[in-house]
């Protein structure tokens, strides 16, 4: 009798285990199908403020300036990918595009001393300094890192829409002669901020320090320096002439590179945190592009980009 009851209990337990296994395997599918059939061909309404859209930011320069203002002001920055030098070199389109953009900006006059153009004019008055070819060689072969970021932020136009800006931050250096960094748009590769360190920037910024510390020099405008015929050829080839030539190229270079309609040049002084700044009129917006003197480990450098962006970059990305 006990044996018969034990067998019944055994088979009941086995049956329950089998039913449980079948339920685990097939019950979710049955429930899912039942829910799908119950909602098929039906429409449910939801309040608009219950969800948010994520949209890609516009590539217009004024929109980019607004987007980058959220780097340290409420935006969410996410590092999506980091490539070391060898891996970054494998992305030939990225490296070539950034290099081409940098050379274009240098040829326009916005960036300085990363290509052969501009050396003679910048140092026509100096018999003590001669740049080396290493400074304007194909430095794109010396990429050290490339970081890919996504910045999301709340749009001011719609509370239910968040916008996204993707960008690269790349560093090139041979460890001896130069160290260049660029923040560029992930799609167009247009440069929004650059840091340039080499022996030319070191020498040039030492001259700029003397210039900014001298009130008489600070008062001389770029236009007078360039076009004052009373100074004569000797004056034009001197220190003032070479410095003013660079400042004028920076002003025109920013207009050309960002395709601004017009603008004006603002010369930095001892009380400013910039050496030079251009005020650009693009569409219906006003954009400020500044040049700052930077001090690295033993060398002076130049930072060029949208107003205030350099501070955000150094604080968040390095």
Tab-separated table of N, CA and C in Angstrom, residues 164-281:
chain	number	residue	atom	x	y	z
A	164	UNK	N	21.481	66.315	-30.196
A	164	UNK	CA	22.720	65.569	-30.025
A	164	UNK	C	23.773	66.106	-30.988
A	165	UNK	N	24.976	66.307	-30.488
A	165	UNK	CA	26.112	66.714	-31.306
A	165	UNK	C	27.231	65.703	-31.098
A	166	UNK	N	27.710	65.114	-32.174
A	166	UNK	CA	28.825	64.171	-32.119
A	166	UNK	C	30.086	64.853	-32.639
A	167	UNK	N	31.188	64.643	-31.952
A	167	UNK	CA	32.433	65.268	-32.386
A	167	UNK	C	33.638	64.410	-32.006
A	168	UNK	N	34.748	64.669	-32.704
A	168	UNK	CA	36.030	64.012	-32.436
A	168	UNK	C	36.971	65.001	-31.756
A	169	UNK	N	37.829	64.473	-30.893
A	169	UNK	CA	38.929	65.260	-30.327
A	169	UNK	C	40.205	64.475	-30.561
A	170	UNK	N	41.083	65.035	-31.399
A	170	UNK	CA	42.279	64.317	-31.836
A	170	UNK	C	43.539	65.040	-31.396
A	171	UNK	N	44.592	64.252	-31.145
A	171	UNK	CA	45.883	64.806	-30.768
A	171	UNK	C	46.972	64.223	-31.663
A	172	UNK	N	47.823	65.122	-32.173
A	172	UNK	CA	48.954	64.736	-33.009
A	172	UNK	C	50.233	65.262	-32.364
A	173	UNK	N	51.255	64.421	-32.290
A	173	UNK	CA	52.517	64.868	-31.711
A	173	UNK	C	53.635	63.897	-32.082
A	174	UNK	N	54.822	64.456	-32.330
A	174	UNK	CA	55.999	63.602	-32.523
A	174	UNK	C	56.822	63.523	-31.247
A	175	UNK	N	56.308	64.150	-30.166
A	175	UNK	CA	56.969	64.086	-28.875
A	175	UNK	C	58.130	65.041	-28.714
A	176	UNK	N	58.492	65.757	-29.784
A	176	UNK	CA	59.656	66.636	-29.725
A	176	UNK	C	59.387	68.014	-30.303
A	177	UNK	N	58.887	68.044	-31.541
A	177	UNK	CA	58.791	69.307	-32.273
A	177	UNK	C	57.419	69.958	-32.206
A	178	UNK	N	56.363	69.189	-32.043
A	178	UNK	CA	55.031	69.777	-32.093
A	178	UNK	C	54.033	68.932	-31.331
A	179	UNK	N	52.935	69.589	-30.936
A	179	UNK	CA	51.812	68.934	-30.280
A	179	UNK	C	50.556	69.694	-30.695
A	180	UNK	N	49.690	69.057	-31.500
A	180	UNK	CA	48.500	69.703	-32.049
A	180	UNK	C	47.254	68.924	-31.632
A	181	UNK	N	46.207	69.637	-31.242
A	181	UNK	CA	44.936	69.011	-30.883
A	181	UNK	C	43.798	69.748	-31.593
A	182	UNK	N	42.773	68.975	-31.992
A	182	UNK	CA	41.660	69.555	-32.734
A	182	UNK	C	40.340	68.950	-32.258
A	183	UNK	N	39.348	69.804	-32.034
A	183	UNK	CA	37.977	69.372	-31.800
A	183	UNK	C	37.217	69.639	-33.095
A	184	UNK	N	36.673	68.579	-33.695
A	184	UNK	CA	36.066	68.710	-35.023
A	184	UNK	C	34.696	68.057	-35.049
A	185	UNK	N	33.852	68.535	-35.955
A	185	UNK	CA	32.544	67.933	-36.181
A	185	UNK	C	32.711	66.510	-36.700
A	186	UNK	N	31.924	65.575	-36.171
A	186	UNK	CA	32.072	64.170	-36.545
A	186	UNK	C	31.677	63.901	-37.984
A	187	UNK	N	30.847	64.752	-38.563
A	187	UNK	CA	30.382	64.525	-39.937
A	187	UNK	C	31.153	65.355	-40.949
A	188	UNK	N	31.299	66.649	-40.690
A	188	UNK	CA	31.953	67.541	-41.651
A	188	UNK	C	33.442	67.733	-41.382
A	189	UNK	N	33.898	67.408	-40.170
A	189	UNK	CA	35.290	67.559	-39.735
A	189	UNK	C	35.718	69.014	-39.641
A	190	UNK	N	34.770	69.941	-39.677
A	190	UNK	CA	35.110	71.347	-39.506
A	190	UNK	C	35.664	71.568	-38.100
A	191	UNK	N	36.679	72.418	-37.994
A	191	UNK	CA	37.375	72.635	-36.732
A	191	UNK	C	36.642	73.694	-35.908
A	192	UNK	N	36.399	73.360	-34.643
A	192	UNK	CA	35.775	74.311	-33.733
A	192	UNK	C	36.745	74.801	-32.666
A	193	UNK	N	37.793	74.037	-32.427
A	193	UNK	CA	38.829	74.459	-31.476
A	193	UNK	C	40.121	73.733	-31.812
A	194	UNK	N	41.237	74.452	-31.671
A	194	UNK	CA	42.554	73.865	-31.949
A	194	UNK	C	43.563	74.407	-30.949
A	195	UNK	N	44.490	73.535	-30.542
A	195	UNK	CA	45.621	73.944	-29.724
A	195	UNK	C	46.899	73.583	-30.472
A	196	UNK	N	47.800	74.558	-30.591
A	196	UNK	CA	49.013	74.379	-31.377
A	196	UNK	C	50.219	74.716	-30.507
A	197	UNK	N	51.079	73.741	-30.335
A	197	UNK	CA	52.326	73.936	-29.609
A	197	UNK	C	53.487	73.530	-30.518
A	198	UNK	N	54.403	74.456	-30.761
A	198	UNK	CA	55.672	74.133	-31.411
A	198	UNK	C	56.641	75.277	-31.143
A	199	UNK	N	57.825	75.214	-31.690
A	199	UNK	CA	58.819	76.240	-31.406
A	199	UNK	C	58.396	77.591	-31.970
A	200	UNK	N	57.606	77.585	-33.039
A	200	UNK	CA	57.114	78.849	-33.599
A	200	UNK	C	56.126	79.519	-32.652
A	201	UNK	N	55.182	78.760	-32.132
A	201	UNK	CA	54.216	79.357	-31.209
A	201	UNK	C	54.918	79.829	-29.945
A	202	UNK	N	55.914	79.105	-29.509
A	202	UNK	CA	56.652	79.497	-28.315
A	202	UNK	C	57.328	80.848	-28.524
A	203	UNK	N	57.998	80.989	-29.660
A	203	UNK	CA	58.680	82.233	-29.972
A	203	UNK	C	57.676	83.366	-30.189
A	204	UNK	N	56.619	83.083	-30.936
A	204	UNK	CA	55.634	84.110	-31.234
A	204	UNK	C	54.910	84.610	-30.008
A	205	UNK	N	54.576	83.718	-29.086
A	205	UNK	CA	53.860	84.136	-27.892
A	205	UNK	C	54.755	84.903	-26.930
A	206	UNK	N	56.053	84.634	-26.951
A	206	UNK	CA	56.973	85.450	-26.159
A	206	UNK	C	56.991	86.879	-26.681
A	207	UNK	N	56.968	87.041	-28.013
A	207	UNK	CA	56.866	88.377	-28.597
A	207	UNK	C	55.533	89.022	-28.230
A	208	UNK	N	54.472	88.234	-28.267
A	208	UNK	CA	53.148	88.771	-27.960
A	208	UNK	C	53.076	89.263	-26.517
A	209	UNK	N	53.762	88.582	-25.611
A	209	UNK	CA	53.776	89.024	-24.228
A	209	UNK	C	54.383	90.420	-24.111
A	210	UNK	N	55.500	90.629	-24.803
A	210	UNK	CA	56.125	91.953	-24.789
A	210	UNK	C	55.188	92.993	-25.396
A	211	UNK	N	54.510	92.592	-26.457
A	211	UNK	CA	53.603	93.504	-27.152
A	211	UNK	C	52.453	93.934	-26.244
A	212	UNK	N	51.832	92.970	-25.566
A	212	UNK	CA	50.685	93.275	-24.720
A	212	UNK	C	51.077	94.062	-23.475
A	213	UNK	N	52.341	93.923	-23.041
A	213	UNK	CA	52.796	94.617	-21.840
A	213	UNK	C	53.168	96.072	-22.126
A	214	UNK	N	53.302	96.436	-23.384
A	214	UNK	CA	53.703	97.783	-23.768
A	214	UNK	C	52.466	98.577	-24.180
A	215	UNK	N	52.086	99.579	-23.398
A	215	UNK	CA	50.864	100.327	-23.669
A	215	UNK	C	50.933	101.067	-24.996
A	216	UNK	N	52.113	101.549	-25.362
A	216	UNK	CA	52.242	102.265	-26.630
A	216	UNK	C	51.981	101.333	-27.804
A	217	UNK	N	52.544	100.124	-27.740
A	217	UNK	CA	52.308	99.170	-28.807
A	217	UNK	C	50.840	98.724	-28.828
A	218	UNK	N	50.288	98.571	-27.647
A	218	UNK	CA	48.904	98.111	-27.556
A	218	UNK	C	47.945	99.098	-28.202
A	219	UNK	N	48.286	100.361	-28.231
A	219	UNK	CA	47.409	101.380	-28.766
A	219	UNK	C	47.463	101.476	-30.283
A	220	UNK	N	48.486	100.893	-30.899
A	220	UNK	CA	48.624	100.976	-32.351
A	220	UNK	C	47.663	99.999	-33.007
A	221	UNK	N	46.819	100.488	-33.881
A	221	UNK	CA	45.822	99.635	-34.517
A	221	UNK	C	46.438	98.852	-35.657
A	222	UNK	N	45.753	97.770	-36.035
A	222	UNK	CA	46.216	96.957	-37.147
A	222	UNK	C	46.210	97.759	-38.441
A	223	UNK	N	45.162	98.565	-38.658
A	223	UNK	CA	45.058	99.324	-39.894
A	223	UNK	C	46.210	100.314	-40.039
A	224	UNK	N	46.546	101.023	-38.979
A	224	UNK	CA	47.629	101.992	-39.050
A	224	UNK	C	48.950	101.284	-39.315
A	225	UNK	N	49.146	100.151	-38.686
A	225	UNK	CA	50.382	99.414	-38.869
A	225	UNK	C	50.543	98.946	-40.308
A	226	UNK	N	49.431	98.499	-40.889
A	226	UNK	CA	49.506	97.961	-42.246
A	226	UNK	C	49.599	99.046	-43.306
A	227	UNK	N	48.893	100.172	-43.119
A	227	UNK	CA	48.698	101.109	-44.221
A	227	UNK	C	49.291	102.491	-43.995
A	228	UNK	N	49.983	102.734	-42.895
A	228	UNK	CA	50.578	104.038	-42.651
A	228	UNK	C	51.805	104.211	-43.545
A	229	UNK	N	51.663	105.017	-44.595
A	229	UNK	CA	52.760	105.182	-45.542
A	229	UNK	C	53.905	105.983	-44.955
A	230	UNK	N	53.641	106.744	-43.899
A	230	UNK	CA	54.714	107.540	-43.310
A	230	UNK	C	55.795	106.662	-42.704
A	231	UNK	N	55.423	105.443	-42.364
A	231	UNK	CA	56.421	104.553	-41.791
A	231	UNK	C	57.439	104.085	-42.800
A	232	UNK	N	57.045	104.009	-44.060
A	232	UNK	CA	57.978	103.606	-45.100
A	232	UNK	C	58.211	102.117	-45.113
A	233	UNK	N	58.923	101.640	-46.131
A	233	UNK	CA	59.193	100.202	-46.268
A	233	UNK	C	59.920	99.613	-45.069
A	234	UNK	N	60.837	100.384	-44.493
A	234	UNK	CA	61.586	99.835	-43.354
A	234	UNK	C	60.660	99.566	-42.179
A	235	UNK	N	59.702	100.466	-41.986
A	235	UNK	CA	58.740	100.269	-40.900
A	235	UNK	C	57.883	99.040	-41.154
A	236	UNK	N	57.480	98.858	-42.416
A	236	UNK	CA	56.605	97.742	-42.750
A	236	UNK	C	57.301	96.406	-42.577
A	237	UNK	N	58.606	96.373	-42.713
A	237	UNK	CA	59.322	95.099	-42.581
A	237	UNK	C	59.779	94.852	-41.151
A	238	UNK	N	59.478	95.789	-40.254
A	238	UNK	CA	59.925	95.641	-38.874
A	238	UNK	C	58.971	94.816	-38.036
A	239	UNK	N	59.133	94.929	-36.721
A	239	UNK	CA	58.351	94.118	-35.783
A	239	UNK	C	56.867	94.396	-35.915
A	240	UNK	N	56.490	95.675	-35.981
A	240	UNK	CA	55.067	95.999	-36.069
A	240	UNK	C	54.455	95.425	-37.334
A	241	UNK	N	55.178	95.557	-38.430
A	241	UNK	CA	54.643	95.077	-39.693
A	241	UNK	C	54.366	93.593	-39.678
A	242	UNK	N	55.289	92.795	-39.143
A	242	UNK	CA	55.105	91.345	-39.150
A	242	UNK	C	53.963	90.938	-38.220
A	243	UNK	N	53.862	91.573	-37.070
A	243	UNK	CA	52.795	91.233	-36.128
A	243	UNK	C	51.438	91.617	-36.707
A	244	UNK	N	51.355	92.781	-37.309
A	244	UNK	CA	50.081	93.221	-37.872
A	244	UNK	C	49.677	92.359	-39.059
A	245	UNK	N	50.658	91.905	-39.824
A	245	UNK	CA	50.333	91.022	-40.935
A	245	UNK	C	49.640	89.771	-40.421
A	246	UNK	N	50.147	89.210	-39.344
A	246	UNK	CA	49.537	88.011	-38.785
A	246	UNK	C	48.129	88.299	-38.282
A	247	UNK	N	47.946	89.424	-37.565
A	247	UNK	CA	46.630	89.744	-37.026
A	247	UNK	C	45.613	89.924	-38.140
A	248	UNK	N	46.005	90.562	-39.214
A	248	UNK	CA	45.098	90.766	-40.329
A	248	UNK	C	44.746	89.439	-40.985
A	249	UNK	N	45.708	88.536	-41.083
A	249	UNK	CA	45.438	87.217	-41.644
A	249	UNK	C	44.488	86.429	-40.746
A	250	UNK	N	44.633	86.562	-39.446
A	250	UNK	CA	43.741	85.867	-38.524
A	250	UNK	C	42.304	86.342	-38.714
A	251	UNK	N	42.117	87.648	-38.826
A	251	UNK	CA	40.790	88.215	-39.017
A	251	UNK	C	40.159	87.699	-40.309
A	252	UNK	N	40.874	87.839	-41.412
A	252	UNK	CA	40.348	87.395	-42.699
A	252	UNK	C	40.215	85.875	-42.758
A	253	UNK	N	41.134	85.176	-42.093
A	253	UNK	CA	41.081	83.717	-42.095
A	253	UNK	C	39.847	83.174	-41.428
A	254	UNK	N	39.428	83.792	-40.319
A	254	UNK	CA	38.208	83.352	-39.629
A	254	UNK	C	36.983	83.584	-40.506
A	255	UNK	N	36.954	84.719	-41.189
A	255	UNK	CA	35.822	85.011	-42.071
A	255	UNK	C	35.748	83.975	-43.191
A	256	UNK	N	36.911	83.669	-43.791
A	256	UNK	CA	36.929	82.723	-44.908
A	256	UNK	C	36.580	81.310	-44.456
A	257	UNK	N	37.158	80.883	-43.335
A	257	UNK	CA	36.985	79.488	-42.927
A	257	UNK	C	35.540	79.204	-42.533
A	258	UNK	N	34.906	80.127	-41.824
A	258	UNK	CA	33.523	79.908	-41.381
A	258	UNK	C	32.505	80.547	-42.319
A	259	UNK	N	32.990	81.092	-43.427
A	259	UNK	CA	32.103	81.640	-44.461
A	259	UNK	C	31.169	82.697	-43.875
A	260	UNK	N	31.744	83.614	-43.115
A	260	UNK	CA	30.961	84.693	-42.521
A	260	UNK	C	30.709	85.790	-43.556
A	261	UNK	N	29.645	86.528	-43.379
A	261	UNK	CA	29.331	87.611	-44.305
A	261	UNK	C	30.242	88.805	-44.085
A	262	UNK	N	30.543	89.116	-42.830
A	262	UNK	CA	31.478	90.179	-42.501
A	262	UNK	C	31.852	90.039	-41.031
A	263	UNK	N	32.575	91.001	-40.514
A	263	UNK	CA	32.982	90.935	-39.113
A	263	UNK	C	33.899	92.091	-38.779
A	264	UNK	N	34.486	92.019	-37.609
A	264	UNK	CA	35.457	93.020	-37.201
A	264	UNK	C	36.495	92.371	-36.294
A	265	UNK	N	37.639	93.026	-36.238
A	265	UNK	CA	38.754	92.494	-35.459
A	265	UNK	C	38.841	93.208	-34.117
A	266	UNK	N	39.097	92.461	-33.047
A	266	UNK	CA	39.263	93.029	-31.714
A	266	UNK	C	40.635	92.617	-31.206
A	267	UNK	N	41.444	93.603	-30.909
A	267	UNK	CA	42.806	93.331	-30.437
A	267	UNK	C	42.819	93.183	-28.930
A	268	UNK	N	43.450	92.121	-28.456
A	268	UNK	CA	43.527	91.889	-27.024
A	268	UNK	C	44.493	92.838	-26.343
A	269	UNK	N	44.287	93.031	-25.077
A	269	UNK	CA	45.168	93.877	-24.284
A	269	UNK	C	45.558	93.184	-23.000
A	270	UNK	N	46.272	93.891	-22.156
A	270	UNK	CA	46.760	93.296	-20.917
A	270	UNK	C	45.625	92.913	-19.974
A	271	UNK	N	44.447	93.512	-20.154
A	271	UNK	CA	43.330	93.184	-19.275
A	271	UNK	C	42.387	92.141	-19.843
A	272	UNK	N	42.715	91.574	-20.997
A	272	UNK	CA	41.860	90.574	-21.628
A	272	UNK	C	42.448	89.177	-21.482
A	273	UNK	N	41.572	88.162	-21.633
A	273	UNK	CA	42.035	86.782	-21.586
A	273	UNK	C	42.235	86.221	-22.988
A	274	UNK	N	42.369	87.088	-23.982
A	274	UNK	CA	42.624	86.648	-25.344
A	274	UNK	C	43.643	87.585	-25.980
A	275	UNK	N	44.349	87.078	-26.988
A	275	UNK	CA	45.288	87.905	-27.733
A	275	UNK	C	44.592	88.628	-28.885
A	276	UNK	N	43.736	87.891	-29.563
A	276	UNK	CA	43.002	88.439	-30.697
A	276	UNK	C	41.619	87.805	-30.718
A	277	UNK	N	40.665	88.542	-31.286
A	277	UNK	CA	39.327	87.991	-31.416
A	277	UNK	C	38.667	88.588	-32.648
A	278	UNK	N	37.941	87.756	-33.367
A	278	UNK	CA	37.152	88.239	-34.494
A	278	UNK	C	35.673	88.072	-34.161
A	279	UNK	N	34.916	89.093	-34.486
A	279	UNK	CA	33.469	89.077	-34.304
A	279	UNK	C	32.869	88.809	-35.678
A	280	UNK	N	32.270	87.645	-35.860
A	280	UNK	CA	31.778	87.219	-37.159
A	280	UNK	C	30.261	87.312	-37.222
A	281	UNK	N	29.761	87.752	-38.338
A	281	UNK	CA	28.318	87.786	-38.584
A	281	UNK	C	27.978	86.663	-39.552
